GROMACS .gro file of C-alpha atoms in nm:
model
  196
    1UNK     CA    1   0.000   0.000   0.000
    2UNK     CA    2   0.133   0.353  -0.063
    3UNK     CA    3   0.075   0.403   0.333
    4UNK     CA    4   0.361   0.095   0.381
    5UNK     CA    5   0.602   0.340   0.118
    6UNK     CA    6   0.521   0.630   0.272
    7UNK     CA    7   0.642   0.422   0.636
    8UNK     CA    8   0.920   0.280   0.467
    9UNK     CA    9   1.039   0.618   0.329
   10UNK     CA   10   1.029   0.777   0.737
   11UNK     CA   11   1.198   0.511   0.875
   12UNK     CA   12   1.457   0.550   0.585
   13UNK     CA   13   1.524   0.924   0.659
   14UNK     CA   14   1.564   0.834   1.038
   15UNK     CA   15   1.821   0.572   0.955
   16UNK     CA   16   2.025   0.771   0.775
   17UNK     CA   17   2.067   1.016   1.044
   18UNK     CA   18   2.293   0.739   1.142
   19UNK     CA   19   2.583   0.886   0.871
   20UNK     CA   20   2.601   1.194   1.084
   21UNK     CA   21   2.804   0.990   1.365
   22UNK     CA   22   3.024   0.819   1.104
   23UNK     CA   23   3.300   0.972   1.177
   24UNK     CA   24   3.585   1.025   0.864
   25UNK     CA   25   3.983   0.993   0.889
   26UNK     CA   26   3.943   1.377   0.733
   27UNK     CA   27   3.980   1.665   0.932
   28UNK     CA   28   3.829   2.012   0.932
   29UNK     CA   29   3.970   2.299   0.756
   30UNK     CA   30   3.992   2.466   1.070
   31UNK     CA   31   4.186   2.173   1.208
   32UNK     CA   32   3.952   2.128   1.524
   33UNK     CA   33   3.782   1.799   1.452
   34UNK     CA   34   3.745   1.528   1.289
   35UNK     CA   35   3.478   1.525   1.019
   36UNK     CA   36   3.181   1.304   0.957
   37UNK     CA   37   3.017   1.136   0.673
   38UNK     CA   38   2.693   1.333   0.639
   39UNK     CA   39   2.873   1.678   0.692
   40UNK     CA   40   3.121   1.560   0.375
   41UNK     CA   41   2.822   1.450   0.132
   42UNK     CA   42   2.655   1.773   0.174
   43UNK     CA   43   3.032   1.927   0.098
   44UNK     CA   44   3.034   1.735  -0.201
   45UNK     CA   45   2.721   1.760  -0.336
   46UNK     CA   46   2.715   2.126  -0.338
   47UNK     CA   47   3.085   2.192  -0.450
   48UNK     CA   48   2.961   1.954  -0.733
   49UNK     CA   49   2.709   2.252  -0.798
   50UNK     CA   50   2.939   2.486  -0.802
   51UNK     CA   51   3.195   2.331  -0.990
   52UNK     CA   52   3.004   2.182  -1.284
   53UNK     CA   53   3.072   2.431  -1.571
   54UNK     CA   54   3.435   2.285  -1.489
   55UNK     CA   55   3.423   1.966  -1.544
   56UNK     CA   56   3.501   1.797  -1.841
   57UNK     CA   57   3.212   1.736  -2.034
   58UNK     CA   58   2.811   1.845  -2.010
   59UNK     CA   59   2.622   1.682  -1.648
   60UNK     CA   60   2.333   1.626  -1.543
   61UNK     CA   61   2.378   1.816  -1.252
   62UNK     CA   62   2.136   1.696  -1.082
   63UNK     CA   63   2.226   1.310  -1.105
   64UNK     CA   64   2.572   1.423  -0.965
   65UNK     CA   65   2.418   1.595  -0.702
   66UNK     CA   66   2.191   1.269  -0.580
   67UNK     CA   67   2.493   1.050  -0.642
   68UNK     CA   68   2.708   1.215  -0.383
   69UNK     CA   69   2.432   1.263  -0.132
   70UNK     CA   70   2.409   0.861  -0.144
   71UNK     CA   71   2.787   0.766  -0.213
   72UNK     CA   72   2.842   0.719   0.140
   73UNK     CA   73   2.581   0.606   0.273
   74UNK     CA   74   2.701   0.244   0.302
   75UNK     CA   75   2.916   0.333   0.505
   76UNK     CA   76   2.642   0.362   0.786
   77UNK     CA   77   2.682  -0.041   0.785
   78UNK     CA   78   3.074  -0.087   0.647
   79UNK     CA   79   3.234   0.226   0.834
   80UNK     CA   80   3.484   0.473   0.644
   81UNK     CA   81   3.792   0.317   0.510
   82UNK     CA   82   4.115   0.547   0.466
   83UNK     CA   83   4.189   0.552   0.086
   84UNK     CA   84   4.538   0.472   0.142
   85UNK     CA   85   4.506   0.161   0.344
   86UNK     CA   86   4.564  -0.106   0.074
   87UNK     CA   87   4.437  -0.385   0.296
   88UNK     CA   88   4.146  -0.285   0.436
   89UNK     CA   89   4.022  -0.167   0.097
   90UNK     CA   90   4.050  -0.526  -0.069
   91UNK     CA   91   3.818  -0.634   0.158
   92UNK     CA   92   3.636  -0.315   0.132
   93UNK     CA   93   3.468  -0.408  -0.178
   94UNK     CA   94   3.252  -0.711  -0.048
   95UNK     CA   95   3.176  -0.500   0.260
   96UNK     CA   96   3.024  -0.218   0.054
   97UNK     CA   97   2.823  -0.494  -0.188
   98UNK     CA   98   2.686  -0.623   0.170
   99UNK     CA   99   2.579  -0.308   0.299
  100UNK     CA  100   2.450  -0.163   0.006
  101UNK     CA  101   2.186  -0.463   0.004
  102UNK     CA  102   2.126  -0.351   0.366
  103UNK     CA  103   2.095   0.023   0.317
  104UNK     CA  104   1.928   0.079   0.039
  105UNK     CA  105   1.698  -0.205   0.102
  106UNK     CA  106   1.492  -0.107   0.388
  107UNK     CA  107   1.338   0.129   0.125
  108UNK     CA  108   1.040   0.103  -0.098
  109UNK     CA  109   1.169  -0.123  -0.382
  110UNK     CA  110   1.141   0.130  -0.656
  111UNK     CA  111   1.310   0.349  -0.499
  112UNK     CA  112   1.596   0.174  -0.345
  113UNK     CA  113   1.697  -0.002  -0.675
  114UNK     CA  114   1.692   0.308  -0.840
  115UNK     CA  115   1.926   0.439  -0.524
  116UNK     CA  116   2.121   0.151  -0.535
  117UNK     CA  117   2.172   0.137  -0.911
  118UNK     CA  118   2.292   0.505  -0.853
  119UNK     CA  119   2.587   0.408  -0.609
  120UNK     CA  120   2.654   0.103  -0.833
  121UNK     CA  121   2.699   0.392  -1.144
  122UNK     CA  122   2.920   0.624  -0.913
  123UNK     CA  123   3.154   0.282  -0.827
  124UNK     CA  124   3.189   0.200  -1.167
  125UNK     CA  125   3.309   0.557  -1.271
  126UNK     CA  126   3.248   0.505  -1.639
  127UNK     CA  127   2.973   0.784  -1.751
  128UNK     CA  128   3.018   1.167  -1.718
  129UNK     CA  129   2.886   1.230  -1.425
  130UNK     CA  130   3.023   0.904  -1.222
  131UNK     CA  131   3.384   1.065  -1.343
  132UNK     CA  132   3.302   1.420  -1.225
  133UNK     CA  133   3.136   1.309  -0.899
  134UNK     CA  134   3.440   1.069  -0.786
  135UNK     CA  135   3.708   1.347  -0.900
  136UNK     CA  136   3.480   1.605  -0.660
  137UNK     CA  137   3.490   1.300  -0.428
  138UNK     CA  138   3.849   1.268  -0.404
  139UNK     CA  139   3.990   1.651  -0.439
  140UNK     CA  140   3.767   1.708  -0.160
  141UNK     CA  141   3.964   1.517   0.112
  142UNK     CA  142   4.293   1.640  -0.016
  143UNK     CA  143   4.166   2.017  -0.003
  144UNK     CA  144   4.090   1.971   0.373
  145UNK     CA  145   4.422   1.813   0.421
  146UNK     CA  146   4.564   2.110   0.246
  147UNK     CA  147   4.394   2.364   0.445
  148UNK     CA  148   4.446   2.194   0.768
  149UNK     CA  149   4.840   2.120   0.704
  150UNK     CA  150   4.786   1.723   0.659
  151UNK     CA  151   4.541   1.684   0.912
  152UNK     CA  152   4.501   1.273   0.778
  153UNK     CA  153   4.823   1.289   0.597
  154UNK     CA  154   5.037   1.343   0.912
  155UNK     CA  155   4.909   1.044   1.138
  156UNK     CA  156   4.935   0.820   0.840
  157UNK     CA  157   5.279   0.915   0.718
  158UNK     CA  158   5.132   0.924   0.372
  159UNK     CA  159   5.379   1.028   0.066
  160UNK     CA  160   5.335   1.250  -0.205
  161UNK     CA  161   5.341   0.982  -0.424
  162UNK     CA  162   5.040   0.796  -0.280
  163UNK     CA  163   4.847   1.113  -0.306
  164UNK     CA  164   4.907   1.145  -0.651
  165UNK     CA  165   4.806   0.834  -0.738
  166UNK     CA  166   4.488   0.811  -0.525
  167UNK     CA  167   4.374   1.143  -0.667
  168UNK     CA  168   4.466   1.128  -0.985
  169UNK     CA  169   4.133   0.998  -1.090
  170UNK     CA  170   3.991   1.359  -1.069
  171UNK     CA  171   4.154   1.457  -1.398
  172UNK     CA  172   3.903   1.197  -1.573
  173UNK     CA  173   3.617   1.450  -1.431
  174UNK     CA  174   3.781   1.780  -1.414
  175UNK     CA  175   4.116   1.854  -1.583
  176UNK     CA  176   4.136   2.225  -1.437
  177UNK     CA  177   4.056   2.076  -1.074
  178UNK     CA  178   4.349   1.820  -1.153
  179UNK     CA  179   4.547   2.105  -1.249
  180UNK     CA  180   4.486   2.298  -0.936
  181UNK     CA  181   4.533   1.969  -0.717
  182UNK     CA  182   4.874   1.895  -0.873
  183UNK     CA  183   4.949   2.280  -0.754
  184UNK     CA  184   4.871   2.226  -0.392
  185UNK     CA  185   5.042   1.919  -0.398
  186UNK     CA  186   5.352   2.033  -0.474
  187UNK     CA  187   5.270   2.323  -0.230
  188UNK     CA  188   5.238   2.058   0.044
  189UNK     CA  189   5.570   1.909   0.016
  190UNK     CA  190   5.750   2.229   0.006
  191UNK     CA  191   5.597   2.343   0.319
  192UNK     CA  192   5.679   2.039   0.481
  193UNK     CA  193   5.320   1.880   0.590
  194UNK     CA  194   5.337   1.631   0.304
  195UNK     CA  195   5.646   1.391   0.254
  196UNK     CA  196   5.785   1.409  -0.082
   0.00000   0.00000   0.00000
């Protein structure tokens, strides 16, 4: 019955309040917490906004909007996982398929396939705006980290190297942004808060 949706849909929306205590190996810009998982999809979705005459090709705007409000919402079940821990992201990947059956299951069926198929389409990073949502995605974390002097970077001895190659997927979305990036990179290690 469209009463049971209705349900289904509430009880969705107080689940998800859940995100807001997942808390994110990314600090603040300020430098005074931590950050969590709800505050960093609204950061994303909205710098998506912003930056969409910037990315590489046409968006639908919109569709990278609702992608990044979702693409972390697994992690209510699977936690956050720090991009450059190479173990815990091989197992990572049947984590997220697990949870993703979880989350986006407890809603109406319509709508959490078409959720679900979302996520699935920002994973896969093959159309437009899968490529321009992950490279918002991943300068994100690296723009707090510059802001913040290596807030993550500093208690996990991470290289320049590794953050080169874990963000180098935003060029695929946005070459300007990957431009910029590859600036404050370099920035970084002269200033002493990244390793070279």
């Amino acid at each position: 019955t469209k009463n049971s949706s209705f349900e289904k849909i509430i009880g969705f929306i107080g689940y998800i309040d859940k995100l807001k205590s997942v808390i994110r190996q990314n600090g603040l810009h300020d430098d005074s917490r931590a950050e969590n998982t709800a505050e960093h999809s609204w950061h994303a979705a909205l710098s998506a906004v912003l930056l969409a005459p910037y990315a590489n090709f046409p968006v639908e705007i919109d569709k990278v909007s609702q992608m990044l409000l979702i693409h972390d919402l697994i992690e209510i079940e699977a936690g956050d996982t720090f991009v450059y821990n190479d173990e815990a992201l091989t197992l990572q990947e049947q984590a997220e398929q697990e949870a993703a059956q979880v989350v986006f299951g407890q809603l109406p069926e319509d709508q959490g396939e078409s959720l679900k198929a979302l996520w699935e389409e920002f994973e896969a990073r093959e159309t437009p705006e899968a490529k321009f949502a992950k490279a918002i995605d991943r300068f994100l974390p690296l723009y707090s980290n510059i802001q913040n002097k290596g807030y993550s970077w500093r208690i996990h001895d991470v290289s320049q190297s590794q953050v080169r190659q874990i963000c180098h997927i935003i060029e695929d979305g946005s070459t300007i942004l990957w431009d910029l990036t590859e600036g404050m990179i370099d920035d970084a290690v002269e200033q002493g808060f990244l390793k070279p």
